[in-house]
Coordinates of C-alpha atoms in Angstrom, one line a residue:
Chain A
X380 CA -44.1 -51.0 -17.7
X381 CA -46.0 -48.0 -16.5
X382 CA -44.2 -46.5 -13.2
X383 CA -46.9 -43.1 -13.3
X384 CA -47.7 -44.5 -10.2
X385 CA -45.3 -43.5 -8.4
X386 CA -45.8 -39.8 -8.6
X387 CA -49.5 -40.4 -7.4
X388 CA -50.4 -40.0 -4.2
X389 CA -50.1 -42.7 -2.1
X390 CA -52.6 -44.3 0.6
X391 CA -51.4 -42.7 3.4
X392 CA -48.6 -40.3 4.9
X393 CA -49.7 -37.8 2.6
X394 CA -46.7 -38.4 0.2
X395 CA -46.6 -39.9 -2.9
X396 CA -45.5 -43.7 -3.7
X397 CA -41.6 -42.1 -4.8
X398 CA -42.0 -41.1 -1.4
X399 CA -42.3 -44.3 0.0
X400 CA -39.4 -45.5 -1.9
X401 CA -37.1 -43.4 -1.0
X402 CA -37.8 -43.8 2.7
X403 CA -37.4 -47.2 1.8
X404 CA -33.9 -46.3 0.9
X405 CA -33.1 -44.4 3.6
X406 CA -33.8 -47.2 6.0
X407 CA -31.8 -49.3 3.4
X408 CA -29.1 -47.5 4.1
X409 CA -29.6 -46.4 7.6
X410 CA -29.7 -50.5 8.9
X411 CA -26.9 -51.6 6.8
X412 CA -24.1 -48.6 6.9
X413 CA -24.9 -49.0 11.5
X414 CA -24.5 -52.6 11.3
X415 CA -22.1 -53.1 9.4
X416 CA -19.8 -50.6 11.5
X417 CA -20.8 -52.9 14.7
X418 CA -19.6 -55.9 12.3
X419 CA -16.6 -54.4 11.5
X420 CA -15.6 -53.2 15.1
X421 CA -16.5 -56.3 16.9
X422 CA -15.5 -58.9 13.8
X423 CA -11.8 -57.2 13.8
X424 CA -11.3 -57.3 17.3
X425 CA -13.1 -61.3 17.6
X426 CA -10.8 -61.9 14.4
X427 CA -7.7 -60.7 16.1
X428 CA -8.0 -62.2 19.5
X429 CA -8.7 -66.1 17.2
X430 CA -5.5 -65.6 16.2
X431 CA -3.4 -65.0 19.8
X432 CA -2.2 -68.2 21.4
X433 CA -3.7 -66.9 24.8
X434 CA -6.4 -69.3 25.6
X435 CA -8.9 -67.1 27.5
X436 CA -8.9 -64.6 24.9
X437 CA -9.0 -67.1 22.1
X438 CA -12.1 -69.8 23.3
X439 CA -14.9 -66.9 24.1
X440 CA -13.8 -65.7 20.6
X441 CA -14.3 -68.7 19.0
X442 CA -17.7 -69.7 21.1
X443 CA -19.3 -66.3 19.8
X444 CA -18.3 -66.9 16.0
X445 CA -19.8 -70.5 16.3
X446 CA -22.7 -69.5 18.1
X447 CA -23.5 -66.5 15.5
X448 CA -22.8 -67.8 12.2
X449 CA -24.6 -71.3 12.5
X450 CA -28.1 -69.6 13.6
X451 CA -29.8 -68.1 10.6
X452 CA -30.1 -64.6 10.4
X453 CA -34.2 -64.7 10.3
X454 CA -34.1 -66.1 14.1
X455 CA -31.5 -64.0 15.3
X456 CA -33.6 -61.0 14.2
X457 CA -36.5 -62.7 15.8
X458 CA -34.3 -63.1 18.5
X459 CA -33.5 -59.9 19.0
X460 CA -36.7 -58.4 19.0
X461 CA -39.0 -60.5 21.1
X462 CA -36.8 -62.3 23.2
X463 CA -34.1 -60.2 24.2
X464 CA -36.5 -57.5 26.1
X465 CA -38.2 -60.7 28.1
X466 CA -35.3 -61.9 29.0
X467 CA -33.3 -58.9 30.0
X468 CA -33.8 -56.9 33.6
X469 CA -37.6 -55.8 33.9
X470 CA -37.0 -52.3 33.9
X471 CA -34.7 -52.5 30.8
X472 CA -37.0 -54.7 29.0
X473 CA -40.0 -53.0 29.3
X474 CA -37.5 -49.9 28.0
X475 CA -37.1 -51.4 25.0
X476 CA -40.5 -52.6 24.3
X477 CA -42.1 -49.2 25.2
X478 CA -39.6 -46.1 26.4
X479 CA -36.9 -46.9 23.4
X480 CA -37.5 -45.3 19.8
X481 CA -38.0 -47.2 17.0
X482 CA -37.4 -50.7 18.5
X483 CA -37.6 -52.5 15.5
X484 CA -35.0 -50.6 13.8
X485 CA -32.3 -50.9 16.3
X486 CA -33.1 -54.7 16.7
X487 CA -32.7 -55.0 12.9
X488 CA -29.3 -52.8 13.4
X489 CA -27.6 -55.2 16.3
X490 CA -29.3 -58.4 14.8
X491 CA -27.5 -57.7 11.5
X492 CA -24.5 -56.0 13.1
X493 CA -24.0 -59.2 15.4
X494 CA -24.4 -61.9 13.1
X495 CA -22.2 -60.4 10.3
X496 CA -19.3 -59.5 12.9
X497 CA -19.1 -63.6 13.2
X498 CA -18.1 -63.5 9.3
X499 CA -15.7 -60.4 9.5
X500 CA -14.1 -62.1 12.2
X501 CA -13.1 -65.2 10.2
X502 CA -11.9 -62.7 6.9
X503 CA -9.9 -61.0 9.6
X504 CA -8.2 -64.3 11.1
X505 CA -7.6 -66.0 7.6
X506 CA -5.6 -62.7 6.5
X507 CA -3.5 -62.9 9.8
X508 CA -3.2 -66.3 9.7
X509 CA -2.5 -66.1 6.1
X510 CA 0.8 -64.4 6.6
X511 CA 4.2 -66.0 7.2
X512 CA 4.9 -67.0 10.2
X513 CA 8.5 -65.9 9.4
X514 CA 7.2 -62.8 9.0
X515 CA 6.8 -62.7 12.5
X516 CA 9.7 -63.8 13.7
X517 CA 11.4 -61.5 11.7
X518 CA 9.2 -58.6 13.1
X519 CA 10.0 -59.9 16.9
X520 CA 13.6 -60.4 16.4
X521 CA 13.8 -56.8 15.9
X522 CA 12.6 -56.0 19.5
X523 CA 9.3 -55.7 18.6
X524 CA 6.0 -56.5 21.2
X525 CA 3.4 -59.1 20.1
X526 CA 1.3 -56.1 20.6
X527 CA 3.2 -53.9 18.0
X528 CA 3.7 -57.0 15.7
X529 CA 0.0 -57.1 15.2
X530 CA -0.1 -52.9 14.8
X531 CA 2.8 -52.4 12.3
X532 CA 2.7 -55.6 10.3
X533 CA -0.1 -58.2 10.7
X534 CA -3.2 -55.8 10.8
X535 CA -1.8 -53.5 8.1
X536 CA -1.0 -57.0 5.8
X537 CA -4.2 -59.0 6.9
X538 CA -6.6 -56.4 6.0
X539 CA -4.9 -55.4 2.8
X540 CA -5.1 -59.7 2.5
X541 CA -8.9 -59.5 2.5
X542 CA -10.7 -57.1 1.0
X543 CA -12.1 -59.1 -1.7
X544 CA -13.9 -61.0 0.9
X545 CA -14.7 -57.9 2.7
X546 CA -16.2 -56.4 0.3
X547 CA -18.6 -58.7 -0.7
X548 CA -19.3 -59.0 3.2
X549 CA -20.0 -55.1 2.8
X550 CA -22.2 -56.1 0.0
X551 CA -24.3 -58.6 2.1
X552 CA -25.0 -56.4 4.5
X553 CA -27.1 -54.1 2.3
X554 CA -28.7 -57.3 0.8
X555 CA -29.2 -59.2 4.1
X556 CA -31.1 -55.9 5.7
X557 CA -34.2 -56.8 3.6
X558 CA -34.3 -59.4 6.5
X559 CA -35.3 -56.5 8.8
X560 CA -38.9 -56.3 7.3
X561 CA -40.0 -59.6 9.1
X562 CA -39.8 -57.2 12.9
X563 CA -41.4 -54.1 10.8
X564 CA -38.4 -52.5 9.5
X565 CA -39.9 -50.5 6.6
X566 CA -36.8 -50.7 4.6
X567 CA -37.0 -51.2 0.8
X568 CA -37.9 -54.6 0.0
X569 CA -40.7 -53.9 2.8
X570 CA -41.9 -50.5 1.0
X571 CA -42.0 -52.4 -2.3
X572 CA -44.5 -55.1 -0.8
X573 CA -46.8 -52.7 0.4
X574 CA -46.9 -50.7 -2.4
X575 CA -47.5 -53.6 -4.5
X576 CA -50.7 -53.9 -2.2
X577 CA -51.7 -51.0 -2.9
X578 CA -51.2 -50.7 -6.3
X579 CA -50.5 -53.8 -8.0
X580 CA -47.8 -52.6 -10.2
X581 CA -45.9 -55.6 -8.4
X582 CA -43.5 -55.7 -11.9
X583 CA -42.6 -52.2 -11.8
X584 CA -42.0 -51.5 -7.8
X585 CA -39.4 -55.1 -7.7
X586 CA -38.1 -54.1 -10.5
X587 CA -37.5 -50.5 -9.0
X588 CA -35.9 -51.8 -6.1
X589 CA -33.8 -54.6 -7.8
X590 CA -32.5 -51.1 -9.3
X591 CA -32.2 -49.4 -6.4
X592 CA -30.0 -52.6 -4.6
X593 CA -28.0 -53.2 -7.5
X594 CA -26.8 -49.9 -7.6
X595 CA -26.3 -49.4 -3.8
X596 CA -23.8 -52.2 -4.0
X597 CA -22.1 -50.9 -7.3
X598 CA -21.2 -47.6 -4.9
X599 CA -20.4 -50.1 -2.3
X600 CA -17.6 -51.9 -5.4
X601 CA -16.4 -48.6 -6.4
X602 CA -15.6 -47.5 -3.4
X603 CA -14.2 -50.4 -1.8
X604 CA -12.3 -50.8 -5.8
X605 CA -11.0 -47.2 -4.5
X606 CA -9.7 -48.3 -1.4
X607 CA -8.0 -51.3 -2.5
X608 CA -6.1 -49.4 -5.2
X609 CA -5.0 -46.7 -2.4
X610 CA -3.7 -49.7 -0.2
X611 CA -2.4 -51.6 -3.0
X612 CA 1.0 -52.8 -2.4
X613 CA 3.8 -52.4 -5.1
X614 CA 5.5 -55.7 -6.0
X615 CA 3.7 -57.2 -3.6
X616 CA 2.4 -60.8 -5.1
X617 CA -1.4 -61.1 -5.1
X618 CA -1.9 -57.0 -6.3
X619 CA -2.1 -58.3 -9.9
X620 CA 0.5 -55.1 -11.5
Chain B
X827 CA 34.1 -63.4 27.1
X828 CA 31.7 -65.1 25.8
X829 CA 28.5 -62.8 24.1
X830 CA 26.6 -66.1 23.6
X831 CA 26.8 -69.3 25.8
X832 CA 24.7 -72.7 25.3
X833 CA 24.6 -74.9 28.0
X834 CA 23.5 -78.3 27.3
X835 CA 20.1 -77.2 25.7
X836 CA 17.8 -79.8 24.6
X837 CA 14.8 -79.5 22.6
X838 CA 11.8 -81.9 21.7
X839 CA 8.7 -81.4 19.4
X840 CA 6.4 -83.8 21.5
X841 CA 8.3 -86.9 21.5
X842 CA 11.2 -85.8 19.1
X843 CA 14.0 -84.8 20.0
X844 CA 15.3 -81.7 18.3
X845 CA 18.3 -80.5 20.3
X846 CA 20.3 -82.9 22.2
X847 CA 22.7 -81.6 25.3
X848 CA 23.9 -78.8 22.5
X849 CA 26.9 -77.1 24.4
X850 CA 29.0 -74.1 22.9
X851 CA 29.8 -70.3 23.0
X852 CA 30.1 -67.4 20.7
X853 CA 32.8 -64.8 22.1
X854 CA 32.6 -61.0 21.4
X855 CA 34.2 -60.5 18.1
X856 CA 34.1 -64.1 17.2
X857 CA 32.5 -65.5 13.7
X858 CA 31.4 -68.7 14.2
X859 CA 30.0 -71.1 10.9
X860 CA 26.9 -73.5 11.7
X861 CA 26.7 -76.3 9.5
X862 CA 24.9 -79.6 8.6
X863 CA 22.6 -81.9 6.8
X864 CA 19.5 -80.4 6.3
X865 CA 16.9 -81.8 9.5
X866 CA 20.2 -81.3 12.0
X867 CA 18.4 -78.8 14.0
X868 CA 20.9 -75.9 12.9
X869 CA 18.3 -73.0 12.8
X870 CA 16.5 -74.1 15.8
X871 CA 19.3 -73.9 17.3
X872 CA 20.5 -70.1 15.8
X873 CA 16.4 -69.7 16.8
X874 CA 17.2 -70.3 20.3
X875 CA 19.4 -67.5 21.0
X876 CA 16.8 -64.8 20.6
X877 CA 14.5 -67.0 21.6
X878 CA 12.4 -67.5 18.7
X879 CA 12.4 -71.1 19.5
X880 CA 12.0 -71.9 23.1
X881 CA 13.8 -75.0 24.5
X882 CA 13.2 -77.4 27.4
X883 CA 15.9 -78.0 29.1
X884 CA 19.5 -76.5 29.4
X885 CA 20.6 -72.9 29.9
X886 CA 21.1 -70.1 27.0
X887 CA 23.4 -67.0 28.3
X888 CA 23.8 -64.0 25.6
X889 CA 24.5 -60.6 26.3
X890 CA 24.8 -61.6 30.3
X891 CA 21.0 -62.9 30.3
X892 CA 19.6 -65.8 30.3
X893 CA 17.2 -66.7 27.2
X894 CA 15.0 -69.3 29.1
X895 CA 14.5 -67.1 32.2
X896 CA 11.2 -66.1 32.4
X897 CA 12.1 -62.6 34.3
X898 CA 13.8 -61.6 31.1
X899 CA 12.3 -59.3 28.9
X900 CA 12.7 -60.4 25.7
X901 CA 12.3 -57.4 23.6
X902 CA 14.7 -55.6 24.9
X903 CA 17.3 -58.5 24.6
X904 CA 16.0 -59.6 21.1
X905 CA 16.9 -55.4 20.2
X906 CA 20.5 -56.2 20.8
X907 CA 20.7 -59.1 18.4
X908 CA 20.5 -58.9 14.6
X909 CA 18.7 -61.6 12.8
X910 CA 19.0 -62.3 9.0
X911 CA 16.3 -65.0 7.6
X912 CA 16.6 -67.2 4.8
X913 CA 13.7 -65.2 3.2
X914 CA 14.9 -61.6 3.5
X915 CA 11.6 -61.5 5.6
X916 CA 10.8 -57.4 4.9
X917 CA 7.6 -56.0 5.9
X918 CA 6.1 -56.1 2.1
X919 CA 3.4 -52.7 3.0
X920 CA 6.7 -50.8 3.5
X921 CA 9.5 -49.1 2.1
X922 CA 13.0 -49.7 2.5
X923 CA 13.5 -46.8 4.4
X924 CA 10.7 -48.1 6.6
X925 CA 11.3 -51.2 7.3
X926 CA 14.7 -49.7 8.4
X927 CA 13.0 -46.9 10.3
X928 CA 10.1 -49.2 12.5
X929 CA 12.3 -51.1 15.3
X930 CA 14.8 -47.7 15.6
X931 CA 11.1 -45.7 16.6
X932 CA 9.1 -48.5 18.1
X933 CA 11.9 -49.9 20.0
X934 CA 14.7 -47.8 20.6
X935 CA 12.7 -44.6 20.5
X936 CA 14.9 -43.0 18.2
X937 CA 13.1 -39.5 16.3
X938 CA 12.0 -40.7 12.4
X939 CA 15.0 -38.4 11.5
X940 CA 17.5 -40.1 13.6
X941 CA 16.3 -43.4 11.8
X942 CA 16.6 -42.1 9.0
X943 CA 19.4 -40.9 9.2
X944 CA 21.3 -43.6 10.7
X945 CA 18.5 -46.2 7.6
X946 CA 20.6 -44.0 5.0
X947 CA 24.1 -44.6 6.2
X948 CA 23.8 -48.0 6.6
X949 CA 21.9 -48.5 2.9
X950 CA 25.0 -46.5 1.5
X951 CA 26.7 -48.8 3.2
X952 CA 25.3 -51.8 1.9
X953 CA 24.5 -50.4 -1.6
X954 CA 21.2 -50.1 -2.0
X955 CA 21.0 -46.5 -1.4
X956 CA 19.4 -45.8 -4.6
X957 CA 16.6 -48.3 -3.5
X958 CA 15.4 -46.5 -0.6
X959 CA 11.7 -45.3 -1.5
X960 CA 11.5 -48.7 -3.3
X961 CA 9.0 -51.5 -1.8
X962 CA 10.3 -55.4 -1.2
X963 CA 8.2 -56.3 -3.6
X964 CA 10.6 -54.0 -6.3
X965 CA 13.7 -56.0 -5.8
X966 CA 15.8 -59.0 -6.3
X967 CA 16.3 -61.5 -3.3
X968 CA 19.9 -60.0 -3.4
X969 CA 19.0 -56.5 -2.7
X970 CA 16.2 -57.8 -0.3
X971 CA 19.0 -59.7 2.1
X972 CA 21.6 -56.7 1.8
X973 CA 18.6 -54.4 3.1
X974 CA 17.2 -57.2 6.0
X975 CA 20.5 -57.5 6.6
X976 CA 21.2 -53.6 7.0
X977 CA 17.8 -53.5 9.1
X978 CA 19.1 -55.7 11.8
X979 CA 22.5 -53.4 11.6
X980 CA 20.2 -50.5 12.2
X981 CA 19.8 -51.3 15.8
X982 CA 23.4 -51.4 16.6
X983 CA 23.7 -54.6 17.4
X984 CA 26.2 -56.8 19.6
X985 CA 26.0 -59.8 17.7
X986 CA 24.3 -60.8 14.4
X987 CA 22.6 -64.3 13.6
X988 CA 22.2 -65.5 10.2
X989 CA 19.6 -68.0 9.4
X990 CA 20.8 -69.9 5.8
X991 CA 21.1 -66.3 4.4
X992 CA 22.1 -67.2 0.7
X993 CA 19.9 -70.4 0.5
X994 CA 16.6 -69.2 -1.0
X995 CA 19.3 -66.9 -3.6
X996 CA 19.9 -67.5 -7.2
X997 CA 24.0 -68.3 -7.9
X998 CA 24.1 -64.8 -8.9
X999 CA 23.1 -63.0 -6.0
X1000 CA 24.7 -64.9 -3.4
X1001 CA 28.4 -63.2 -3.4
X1002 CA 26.5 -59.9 -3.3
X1003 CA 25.3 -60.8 -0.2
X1004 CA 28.3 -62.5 1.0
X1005 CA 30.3 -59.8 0.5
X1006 CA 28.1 -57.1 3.2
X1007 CA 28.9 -60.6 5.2
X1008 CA 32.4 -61.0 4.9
X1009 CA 33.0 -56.7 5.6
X1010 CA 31.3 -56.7 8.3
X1011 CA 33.1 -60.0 9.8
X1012 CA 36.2 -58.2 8.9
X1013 CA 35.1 -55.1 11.2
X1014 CA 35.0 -57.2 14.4
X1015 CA 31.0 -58.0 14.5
X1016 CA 30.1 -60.8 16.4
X1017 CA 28.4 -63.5 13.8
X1018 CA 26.8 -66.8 13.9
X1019 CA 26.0 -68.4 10.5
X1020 CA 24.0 -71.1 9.9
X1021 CA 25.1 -71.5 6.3
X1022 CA 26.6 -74.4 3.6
X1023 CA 28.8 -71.3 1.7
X1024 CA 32.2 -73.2 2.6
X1025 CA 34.2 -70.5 0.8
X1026 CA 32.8 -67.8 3.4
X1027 CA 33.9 -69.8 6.4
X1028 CA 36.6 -70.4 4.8
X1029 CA 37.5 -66.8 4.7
X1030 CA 36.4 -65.7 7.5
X1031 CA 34.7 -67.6 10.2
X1032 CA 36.8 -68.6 13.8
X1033 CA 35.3 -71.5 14.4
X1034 CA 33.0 -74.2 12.2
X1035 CA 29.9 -76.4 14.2
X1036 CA 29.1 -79.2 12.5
X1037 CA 25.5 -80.7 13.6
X1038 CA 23.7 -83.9 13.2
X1039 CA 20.5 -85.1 14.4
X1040 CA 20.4 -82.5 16.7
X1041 CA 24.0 -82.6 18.1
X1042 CA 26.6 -80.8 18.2
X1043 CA 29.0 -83.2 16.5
X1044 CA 32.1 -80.9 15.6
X1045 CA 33.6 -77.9 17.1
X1046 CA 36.3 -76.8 15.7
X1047 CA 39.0 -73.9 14.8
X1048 CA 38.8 -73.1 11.0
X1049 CA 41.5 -75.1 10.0
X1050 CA 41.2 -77.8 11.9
X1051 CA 37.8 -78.5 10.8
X1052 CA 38.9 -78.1 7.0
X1053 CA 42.3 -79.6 7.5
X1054 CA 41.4 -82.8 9.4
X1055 CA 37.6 -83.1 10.9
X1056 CA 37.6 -85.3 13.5
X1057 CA 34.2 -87.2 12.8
X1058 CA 33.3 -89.4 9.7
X1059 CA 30.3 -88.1 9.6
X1060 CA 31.7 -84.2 8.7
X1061 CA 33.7 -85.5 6.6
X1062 CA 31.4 -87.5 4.3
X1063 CA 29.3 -84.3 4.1
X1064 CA 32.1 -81.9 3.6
X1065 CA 33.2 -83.9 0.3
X1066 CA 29.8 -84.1 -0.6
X1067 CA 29.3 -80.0 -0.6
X1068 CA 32.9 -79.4 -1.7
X1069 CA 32.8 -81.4 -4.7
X1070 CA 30.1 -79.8 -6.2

């Protein structure tokens, strides 16, 4: 493997190829770490209201996890980016076509950040609905509000429930962004392809960025490794110590 | 005066019937045994009171409200009544100091020192003191029910309810937990007990309810339902959990 290419100058932008890469990165980055805080907001708050027994908060939670996690990701991005803007008011939609920056990254960013809230919401609901019901009761026999049950005891306990799933959620997310190049998103997997055009050092630059993902999501384990130990329970079954 | 007073409540799961007609009353002061074949509807009947369960037909008076009336707020009425589960049922992400601490500053408003204070007395009381920082997770079933139980004392309570409290114990750790039971009876607290530990009614309880198939078939003073239960069917189950 020869990777002097990438301190050449490249074919355009007056960088070189590391250049390219580590813009790559910073796109990378930039389109998961946004969507996945939309995911997590909206998924927690979907997951949550699955789990009340009031109708007309629970059936337009359930219609939007249906409708999100059964189209595939590729035409939801697709979606997003030509569709939305003809469908939407005139004046908004020609906004986003023309007036808005970088359309094609904040498509990627509510494409991604939609679809994946669909699967947080499910993690969240399976925690809560993972826990006792007697736990509960017990919680509402003290005088407790449904409201404060779900603050003080089935959040705290349903999120501590799931982060094992979470975090390989978390992991998707950086992984599922390579999506993004198909509306022009020059993220990494979309820098590597073009500098394989350029270059034909296709072995080196997919190698590179197999590199470069697999040790995005190792920060990704460590940290969410920290966070689980901070939360851990003691005694509680499940922790493993 | 009655603190709790069932009026002919029934209660169906879809086409079963859980609680039939189910008439009785709990006075101030009074300690009153629940017992029963397992599937007699005893805790959804104990259930009812704080309204855990709801129930279709019938009226349910404690504290001077009424359970089933939608005006009342719940909560607040819940607040006055302690209830005990059959498994200890502590928040596991907490202490024990905190699981005493979070209805006394969530519901009653009281200061986290207040709580505390008030958490510590009543773990002194129930001996666990020296288990204060520890988590659920930490201890035996035995300590867990003396600290539950201590957690609904916490919000000074009018009456306590106790849901099988000793079933889900090993032998050993039942008369610990029997014991917090049988001082506080002996201080004047209002009690029902949905529980098969004959030697604790025996000691203290008023009055024994013996339930089948969702009935209330046995109401009784103490010694008349040990000396000479009226039904056949009490009887067959009392020598059947006494001679064991």
């Amino acid at each position: 493997m020869d990777f002097s290419f990438l301190s050449q100058p490249a074919f355009s932008g007056g960088g070189t190829y590391l250049d390219w890469v580590i813009s790559g990165i910073k796109w990378t980055l930039l389109v998961s770490i946004l969507a996945w805080i939309i995911a997590f907001t909206i998924g927690s708050v979907l997951g949550v209201l699955r789990t009340t027994r009031v109708a007309w908060l629970r059936t337009p939670a359930t219609a939007y996890v249906e409708l999100f996690r059964n189209v595939p990701l590729l035409v939801q991005m697709f979606i997003w980016y030509f569709v939305v803007p003809e469908i939407l008011p005139k004046a908004l939609g020609t906004w986003m076509k023309q007036g808005m920056p970088m359309p094609e990254f904040w498509s990627a960013v509510l494409a991604l950040g939609f679809y994946t809230a669909s699967r947080v919401a499910e993690q969240v609901r399976s925690g809560i609905q993972s826990i006792p019901a007697g736990q509960t009761q017990a919680a509402l026999a003290t005088g407790l509000t449904m409201p404060q049950v779900y603050r003080h005891l089935l959040l705290p306990m349903g999120y501590r429930i799931v982060i094992p799933p979470l975090t390989s959620e978390f992991l998707t997310i950086f992984k599922n962004s390579s999506v993004a190049l198909t509306i022009g998103v020059l993220e990494m997997t979309a820098q590597a392809r073009t500098i394989s055009e350029y270059t034909f050092r296709t072995f080196e630059i997919f190698s590179l960025a197999t590199v470069v993902y697999v040790l995005i999501t190792l920060a990704v384990t460590v940290l969410m490794e920290f966070v689980e130990r901070h939360v851990r329970v003691p005694g509680y079954i499940g922790t493993g110590k | 005066m009655s603190m709790i007073e069932f009026k002919n409540i029934s209660k169906w799961y879809g086409s079963f019937q859980v609680l039939k007609d189910c008439s009785t009353h709990i006075d101030k002061g009074e300690v009153v045994v629940v017992c029963g074949p397992s599937g007699s509807g005893k805790s959804t009947l104990i259930k009812c009171v704080n309204g855990l369960e709801p129930f279709q037909q019938g009226e349910l008076i404690v504290n001077g409200q009424s359970v089933g009336d939608k005006t009342t707020n719940l909560p607040q009425l819940r607040a006055k009544i302690g209830m005990v589960f059959q498994h200890f049922e502590l928040f596991p992400h907490m202490n024990v100091t905190a699981n005493l601490n979070l209805a006394q500053v969530k519901v009653l408003g009281r200061s986290v020192d207040e709580a505390t204070a008030k958490s510590q007395m009543l773990l002194n009381r129930v001996g666990m003191i020296d288990h204060a920082h520890k988590f659920p997770g930490q201890l035996s079933g035995g300590q867990q029910q003396r600290i539950a139980i201590a957690r609904g004392l916490a919000m000074d309570p009018v009456a306590m309810l106790f849901d099988e409290p000793t079933s889900a114990l090993d032998p050993e750790m039942i008369n610990e937990v029997l014991d917090v039971m049988v001082e506080l009876a002996q201080e004047g607290m209002t009690m029902m007990c949905v529980t098969h530990e004959m030697g604790f009614a025996r000691k203290v309880a008023h009055r024994v309810i013996f339930m089948d198939k969702g009935e209330i078939v046995e109401d009784a003073p103490k010694a008349d339902f040990f000396g000479t239960p009226r039904s056949e069917r009490a009887q067959q189950f009392l020598s059947k959990i006494l001679h064991h």
